[in-house]
Tab-separated table of C-alpha atoms in Angstrom:
chain	number	residue	atom	x	y	z
A	6	MET	CA	30.799	-38.922	-16.571
A	7	GLY	CA	27.229	-38.609	-17.712
A	8	SER	CA	26.056	-39.632	-14.266
A	9	THR	CA	28.237	-36.958	-12.615
A	10	ALA	CA	26.733	-34.279	-14.817
A	11	SER	CA	23.236	-35.442	-14.128
A	12	SER	CA	23.831	-35.662	-10.391
A	13	ARG	CA	25.274	-32.164	-10.389
A	14	LYS	CA	22.244	-30.980	-12.270
A	15	LYS	CA	20.028	-32.658	-9.748
A	16	THR	CA	21.829	-30.946	-6.879
A	17	GLY	CA	21.387	-27.625	-8.619
A	18	ASN	CA	17.690	-28.217	-8.982
A	19	THR	CA	17.283	-29.148	-5.368
A	20	ALA	CA	19.114	-26.043	-4.262
A	21	ALA	CA	16.942	-23.918	-6.516
A	22	SER	CA	13.751	-25.473	-5.267
A	23	ARG	CA	14.884	-25.151	-1.660
A	24	LYS	CA	15.590	-21.485	-2.261
A	25	LYS	CA	12.166	-21.016	-3.764
A	26	LYS	CA	10.565	-22.752	-0.833
A	27	THR	CA	12.383	-20.471	1.605
A	28	ASP	CA	11.150	-17.440	-0.300
A	29	ASN	CA	7.611	-18.644	-0.072
A	30	ALA	CA	7.661	-19.862	3.468
A	31	ALA	CA	9.501	-16.960	5.049
A	32	PRO	CA	8.742	-13.640	3.403
A	33	ALA	CA	10.504	-12.038	6.353
A	34	LYS	CA	13.818	-12.949	4.722
A	35	ILE	CA	13.302	-10.708	1.733
A	36	THR	CA	16.470	-8.806	0.932
A	37	GLY	CA	16.433	-5.057	1.006
A	38	ARG	CA	14.887	-4.658	4.419
A	39	THR	CA	16.394	-1.763	6.235
A	40	GLU	CA	17.455	-1.827	9.826
A	41	THR	CA	14.204	-0.116	10.693
A	42	GLY	CA	12.340	-3.171	9.535
A	43	LEU	CA	10.877	-1.302	6.599
A	44	PHE	CA	11.273	-2.507	3.098
A	45	THR	CA	12.699	0.113	0.783
A	46	PRO	CA	12.746	-1.051	-2.808
A	47	ALA	CA	15.390	0.517	-4.997
A	48	SER	CA	13.426	0.445	-8.216
A	49	ARG	CA	9.947	-0.129	-9.459
A	50	GLU	CA	11.059	-3.432	-10.915
A	51	GLU	CA	12.377	-4.654	-7.594
A	52	LYS	CA	9.185	-3.503	-5.924
A	53	MET	CA	7.079	-5.558	-8.321
A	54	ASP	CA	9.324	-8.531	-7.767
A	55	THR	CA	8.860	-8.297	-4.012
A	56	ALA	CA	5.137	-7.833	-4.345
A	57	ALA	CA	5.044	-10.993	-6.418
A	58	LYS	CA	7.063	-12.903	-3.819
A	59	ILE	CA	4.810	-11.785	-1.012
A	60	THR	CA	1.776	-12.708	-3.050
A	61	ALA	CA	3.269	-16.110	-3.743
A	62	GLY	CA	3.859	-16.689	-0.038
A	63	ARG	CA	0.332	-15.758	0.781
A	64	THR	CA	-1.282	-17.900	-1.888
A	65	GLU	CA	0.645	-20.940	-0.762
A	66	THR	CA	-0.827	-20.764	2.719
A	67	GLY	CA	-4.145	-19.444	1.443
A	68	LEU	CA	-4.026	-16.725	4.075
A	69	HIS	CA	-3.610	-13.001	4.052
A	70	THR	CA	-0.426	-12.565	5.984
A	71	MET	CA	0.910	-9.269	4.801
A	72	PRO	CA	2.334	-7.232	7.640
A	73	ALA	CA	2.272	-3.450	7.317
A	74	ARG	CA	6.058	-3.307	7.173
A	75	TYR	CA	6.043	-4.634	3.599
A	76	LEU	CA	4.165	-1.639	2.302
A	77	THR	CA	6.215	0.637	0.093
A	78	GLU	CA	7.234	4.195	0.887
A	79	ASP	CA	4.789	5.529	-1.717
A	80	ILE	CA	1.979	3.960	0.223
A	81	TYR	CA	3.183	5.214	3.590
A	82	GLU	CA	3.331	8.644	2.041
A	83	GLU	CA	-0.292	8.283	0.913
A	84	ILE	CA	-1.245	7.403	4.468
A	85	LEU	CA	0.778	10.120	6.183
A	86	LEU	CA	-0.629	12.728	3.791
A	87	ARG	CA	-4.012	12.124	5.380
A	88	LEU	CA	-2.940	13.063	8.881
A	89	LEU	CA	-3.038	16.410	10.638
A	90	ALA	CA	0.250	18.188	11.382
A	91	GLU	CA	0.293	17.061	14.995
A	92	SER	CA	-0.001	13.399	14.024
A	93	VAL	CA	2.613	13.772	11.289
A	94	LEU	CA	4.990	15.122	13.875
A	95	ARG	CA	4.470	12.026	16.008
A	96	CYS	CA	4.892	9.787	12.981
A	97	ARG	CA	8.360	11.232	12.493
A	98	ALA	CA	9.367	9.459	15.680
A	99	VAL	CA	8.100	6.053	14.544
A	100	CYS	CA	11.162	5.047	12.525
A	101	LYS	CA	13.874	6.329	10.199
A	102	ALA	CA	11.928	5.641	7.032
A	103	TRP	CA	8.860	7.485	8.274
A	104	ARG	CA	11.029	10.376	9.402
A	105	ARG	CA	12.519	10.553	5.914
A	106	ILE	CA	9.077	10.511	4.304
A	107	ALA	CA	7.506	13.016	6.665
A	108	THR	CA	10.342	15.542	6.420
A	109	ASP	CA	10.662	15.402	2.633
A	110	PRO	CA	9.894	18.831	1.097
A	111	ARG	CA	7.906	17.087	-1.623
A	112	PHE	CA	5.735	15.490	1.049
A	113	LEU	CA	5.243	18.810	2.820
A	114	ALA	CA	4.279	20.493	-0.451
A	115	ALA	CA	1.786	17.742	-1.232
A	116	ARG	CA	-0.088	18.169	2.038
A	117	PRO	CA	-3.510	19.761	1.551
A	118	ARG	CA	-2.822	22.467	4.121
A	119	PRO	CA	0.686	23.853	4.530
A	120	SER	CA	1.888	23.761	8.096
A	121	CYS	CA	4.451	26.124	9.591
A	122	THR	CA	5.104	23.608	12.338
A	123	LEU	CA	6.064	20.863	9.957
A	124	THR	CA	7.965	23.075	7.555
A	125	TYR	CA	10.130	24.971	9.998
A	126	LEU	CA	10.688	22.171	12.453
A	127	ARG	CA	11.736	20.007	9.585
A	128	ARG	CA	14.869	18.608	11.177
A	129	PRO	CA	13.760	16.579	14.145
A	130	ALA	CA	17.196	14.953	14.331
A	131	ALA	CA	18.890	18.269	15.094
A	132	ALA	CA	19.692	18.948	18.729
A	133	ALA	CA	17.082	20.963	20.559
A	134	THR	CA	19.516	23.808	21.095
A	135	THR	CA	20.510	24.228	17.468
A	136	TRP	CA	18.087	25.928	15.154
A	137	ARG	CA	18.758	25.210	11.530
A	138	TRP	CA	17.101	26.858	8.579
A	139	THR	CA	17.441	23.989	6.197
B	166	MET	CA	-17.646	-13.829	-37.984
B	167	ALA	CA	-18.153	-10.307	-36.679
B	168	ALA	CA	-15.607	-9.085	-34.142
B	169	PRO	CA	-16.981	-9.749	-30.673
B	170	GLU	CA	-15.863	-6.335	-29.387
B	171	SER	CA	-17.868	-4.313	-31.902
B	172	GLY	CA	-20.892	-6.491	-31.306
B	173	ASP	CA	-20.682	-6.025	-27.560
B	174	GLY	CA	-20.034	-2.341	-27.798
B	175	ASN	CA	-23.038	-1.587	-29.989
B	176	ASN	CA	-25.857	-3.528	-28.406
B	177	GLY	CA	-27.212	-3.083	-24.895
B	178	ALA	CA	-25.120	-5.746	-23.148
B	179	ALA	CA	-22.105	-4.296	-21.317
B	180	ARG	CA	-18.715	-5.393	-22.535
B	181	MET	CA	-17.047	-7.896	-20.229
B	182	VAL	CA	-13.369	-8.383	-19.586
B	183	THR	CA	-11.524	-11.213	-17.851
B	184	LEU	CA	-8.890	-10.610	-15.194
B	185	ILE	CA	-6.598	-13.391	-14.032
B	186	SER	CA	-5.218	-13.284	-10.490
B	187	SER	CA	-1.733	-14.466	-9.474
B	188	ASP	CA	-3.169	-17.843	-8.443
B	189	ASN	CA	-4.836	-18.246	-11.844
B	190	THR	CA	-8.420	-17.544	-10.867
B	191	ARG	CA	-10.405	-15.879	-13.626
B	192	PHE	CA	-12.731	-12.993	-12.861
B	193	GLU	CA	-15.182	-11.738	-15.426
B	194	VAL	CA	-16.314	-8.162	-14.855
B	195	GLU	CA	-17.868	-5.317	-16.815
B	196	ALA	CA	-15.260	-3.279	-18.638
B	197	ALA	CA	-16.646	-0.145	-16.974
B	198	ALA	CA	-15.851	-1.513	-13.518
B	199	ALA	CA	-12.352	-2.711	-14.419
B	200	SER	CA	-11.665	0.658	-16.034
B	201	LEU	CA	-11.655	2.313	-12.613
B	202	SER	CA	-8.084	1.036	-12.612
B	203	GLN	CA	-5.933	3.463	-14.567
B	204	THR	CA	-3.512	0.625	-15.250
B	205	LEU	CA	-6.183	-1.572	-16.823
B	206	GLN	CA	-8.025	1.227	-18.583
B	207	LEU	CA	-5.582	1.543	-21.477
B	208	THR	CA	-5.463	-2.208	-22.049
B	209	ILE	CA	-9.237	-2.328	-22.057
B	210	LEU	CA	-9.538	0.628	-24.429
B	211	ASP	CA	-7.198	-1.245	-26.764
B	212	GLY	CA	-9.670	-4.102	-26.708
B	213	GLY	CA	-7.638	-6.357	-24.429
B	214	GLY	CA	-9.047	-8.762	-21.871
B	215	GLY	CA	-12.067	-9.781	-23.929
B	216	GLY	CA	-12.893	-13.233	-25.254
B	217	GLY	CA	-10.707	-16.133	-24.185
B	218	ASP	CA	-7.573	-14.243	-23.223
B	219	GLY	CA	-7.753	-12.440	-19.928
B	220	ILE	CA	-5.513	-9.776	-18.466
B	221	PRO	CA	-3.011	-11.422	-16.087
B	222	LEU	CA	-2.419	-9.614	-12.792
B	223	PRO	CA	0.666	-11.357	-11.333
B	224	ASN	CA	0.769	-9.080	-8.266
B	225	VAL	CA	-2.775	-9.582	-7.030
B	226	ASP	CA	-4.103	-12.793	-5.511
B	227	SER	CA	-7.679	-13.940	-5.908
B	228	ALA	CA	-8.852	-13.014	-2.401
B	229	THR	CA	-7.588	-9.466	-2.789
B	230	LEU	CA	-8.785	-9.155	-6.369
B	231	SER	CA	-12.321	-10.193	-5.493
B	232	LYS	CA	-12.364	-7.506	-2.806
B	233	VAL	CA	-10.977	-4.924	-5.238
B	234	LEU	CA	-13.604	-5.833	-7.823
B	235	GLU	CA	-16.360	-5.609	-5.238
B	236	TYR	CA	-15.330	-1.993	-4.766
B	237	CYS	CA	-15.060	-1.324	-8.514
B	238	ILE	CA	-18.477	-2.768	-9.307
B	239	LYS	CA	-20.090	-0.669	-6.598
B	240	HIS	CA	-18.346	2.509	-7.691
B	241	ALA	CA	-18.507	2.053	-11.470
B	242	PRO	CA	-21.954	3.659	-12.028
B	243	ALA	CA	-21.013	6.779	-10.049
B	244	ALA	CA	-17.659	7.045	-11.844
B	245	ALA	CA	-19.407	6.724	-15.225
B	246	ASN	CA	-21.428	9.841	-14.396
B	247	GLY	CA	-18.185	11.775	-14.160
B	248	GLY	CA	-17.908	11.868	-10.384
B	249	ALA	CA	-21.702	11.805	-10.176
B	250	PRO	CA	-22.588	15.503	-10.088
B	251	ASN	CA	-26.256	14.661	-10.456
B	252	ALA	CA	-26.280	11.768	-7.997
B	253	THR	CA	-28.937	11.988	-5.351
B	254	ALA	CA	-28.084	12.383	-1.701
B	255	VAL	CA	-29.435	8.878	-1.153
B	256	ASP	CA	-26.976	7.432	-3.670
B	257	ARG	CA	-24.101	9.251	-2.089
B	258	ALA	CA	-25.088	8.169	1.398
B	259	GLU	CA	-25.366	4.594	0.170
B	260	LEU	CA	-21.857	4.711	-1.330
B	261	GLU	CA	-20.500	6.178	1.872
B	262	ARG	CA	-22.131	3.453	3.916
B	263	PHE	CA	-20.670	0.862	1.564
B	264	ASP	CA	-17.191	2.400	1.871
B	265	ASN	CA	-17.302	2.396	5.664
B	266	GLU	CA	-18.430	-1.194	5.715
B	267	PHE	CA	-15.868	-2.119	3.059
B	268	VAL	CA	-12.767	-1.079	5.017
B	269	ASN	CA	-14.050	-2.596	8.245
B	270	ILE	CA	-11.819	-5.637	7.723
B	271	ASP	CA	-8.779	-7.402	9.049
B	272	GLN	CA	-5.597	-5.303	8.974
B	273	SER	CA	-3.541	-7.596	6.762
B	274	VAL	CA	-6.313	-7.586	4.152
B	275	LEU	CA	-6.240	-3.814	4.334
B	276	TYR	CA	-2.555	-3.804	3.471
B	277	SER	CA	-2.889	-6.163	0.523
B	278	LEU	CA	-5.807	-4.034	-0.644
B	279	ILE	CA	-3.856	-0.779	-0.598
B	280	MET	CA	-0.949	-2.494	-2.325
B	281	ALA	CA	-3.291	-3.734	-5.067
B	282	ALA	CA	-5.024	-0.364	-5.347
B	283	HIS	CA	-1.608	1.238	-5.715
B	284	ASN	CA	-0.429	-1.198	-8.382
B	285	LEU	CA	-3.703	-1.007	-10.296
B	286	GLU	CA	-3.931	2.748	-9.764
B	287	ILE	CA	-7.471	2.834	-8.439
B	288	GLU	CA	-7.437	6.254	-6.902
B	289	GLY	CA	-10.676	6.051	-4.954
B	290	LEU	CA	-9.823	2.751	-3.317
B	291	GLN	CA	-6.291	3.832	-2.537
B	292	SER	CA	-7.455	6.936	-0.778
B	293	LEU	CA	-10.219	5.052	1.019
B	294	VAL	CA	-7.790	2.536	2.512
B	295	ALA	CA	-5.126	5.163	3.195
B	296	LYS	CA	-7.723	7.141	5.124
B	297	LYS	CA	-8.636	4.078	7.123
B	298	VAL	CA	-5.005	3.349	8.042
B	299	ALA	CA	-4.483	7.039	8.862
B	300	ASP	CA	-7.453	6.802	11.228
B	301	MET	CA	-5.785	3.841	12.926
B	302	ILE	CA	-2.640	5.945	13.465
B	303	LYS	CA	-4.367	9.181	14.468
B	304	GLY	CA	-3.898	10.216	18.092
B	305	LYS	CA	-1.472	7.405	18.933
B	306	SER	CA	2.033	7.668	20.331
B	307	PRO	CA	4.955	6.510	18.143
B	308	MET	CA	5.244	3.311	20.155
B	309	GLU	CA	1.517	2.643	19.877
B	310	ILE	CA	1.755	3.229	16.129
B	311	ARG	CA	4.534	0.672	15.834
B	312	ARG	CA	2.475	-1.871	17.747
B	313	THR	CA	-0.680	-1.138	15.786
B	314	LEU	CA	1.102	-1.703	12.503
B	315	GLY	CA	3.030	-4.699	13.819
B	316	PHE	CA	6.490	-3.244	13.322
B	317	PRO	CA	9.268	-5.127	15.103
B	318	ASP	CA	10.302	-3.767	18.498
B	319	PRO	CA	12.705	-0.846	18.161
B	320	THR	CA	16.425	-1.420	18.576
B	321	PRO	CA	18.031	0.480	21.492
B	322	GLU	CA	19.352	2.994	18.979
B	323	GLU	CA	15.911	3.532	17.501
B	324	GLN	CA	14.438	3.783	20.962
B	325	ALA	CA	16.951	6.521	21.811
B	326	GLU	CA	16.076	8.452	18.666
B	327	MET	CA	12.404	8.076	19.445
B	328	ASN	CA	12.935	9.411	22.968
B	329	ALA	CA	15.009	12.342	21.719
B	330	HIS	CA	12.301	13.247	19.256
B	331	MET	CA	9.610	13.049	21.900
B	332	LEU	CA	11.671	15.170	24.274
B	333	GLU	CA	12.100	17.831	21.643
B	334	TYR	CA	8.524	17.857	20.471
B	335	GLY	CA	6.883	16.936	23.732
B	336	TRP	CA	4.081	19.402	23.160
B	337	ALA	CA	2.872	17.362	20.214
B	338	TYR	CA	2.192	14.417	22.489
B	339	GLU	CA	0.061	16.187	25.055
């Protein structure tokens, strides 16, 4: 009986360590990735957790292997805030997450220079024929 | 017997703090440099990070941290002058040259840097790297942006959305 318990325990450990190894070796499998390939953390805590996992993966190999798609939305916002209106408009076509960021009223208000283009053409998803004041 | 903090604070030698990266490397830097990080500033003001116990930074690895600290050490004197209103043009030009050189690095390092700057709340560094990434994006088409940043290839659905957007706002891509 004792041996069964210990063997079960052993199995558990192996599974745990295998899981850990997967996390480290393949950061691409992190949960929470959206279909756009962008990672959108739900909470600050989860974000920290992911950052730690990515860091762990990198340290193991001793290489910097952080692809841009693991950056958080806050950081993308920081980057997009530094673009001119014309570039922001193009960035809205890059992916869903970027479109969400670059059409957010908070984002538009935070831009150093307000832009009529960005504000009034805020709904790029709307059909070209429909004009919506939202 | 005297508290090490008060001793350090009163004589000429700058107070040092120890930061510990995620891979357990210890970095000893001047408190003034580490205080560029809003996150660390409070801990340091409370007297943390001195002596034997360092401040652990579980989200930053040693390679990134050394790069971050390189920036902090360079910018600490200017920051201590309150944004350096009386800095000479030479000093400013030197800092600018340093900044340009500093972000002239491999992309993936850039991303870990901005992540660290964000977590540590180092405003100057965050905006420096954000500006650099924005420059990489500037003037590119959505597809070129995706490739530049190494995003996975768009799904057919995404591709359709991208095309629709470009059709509607074609003038922005001239």
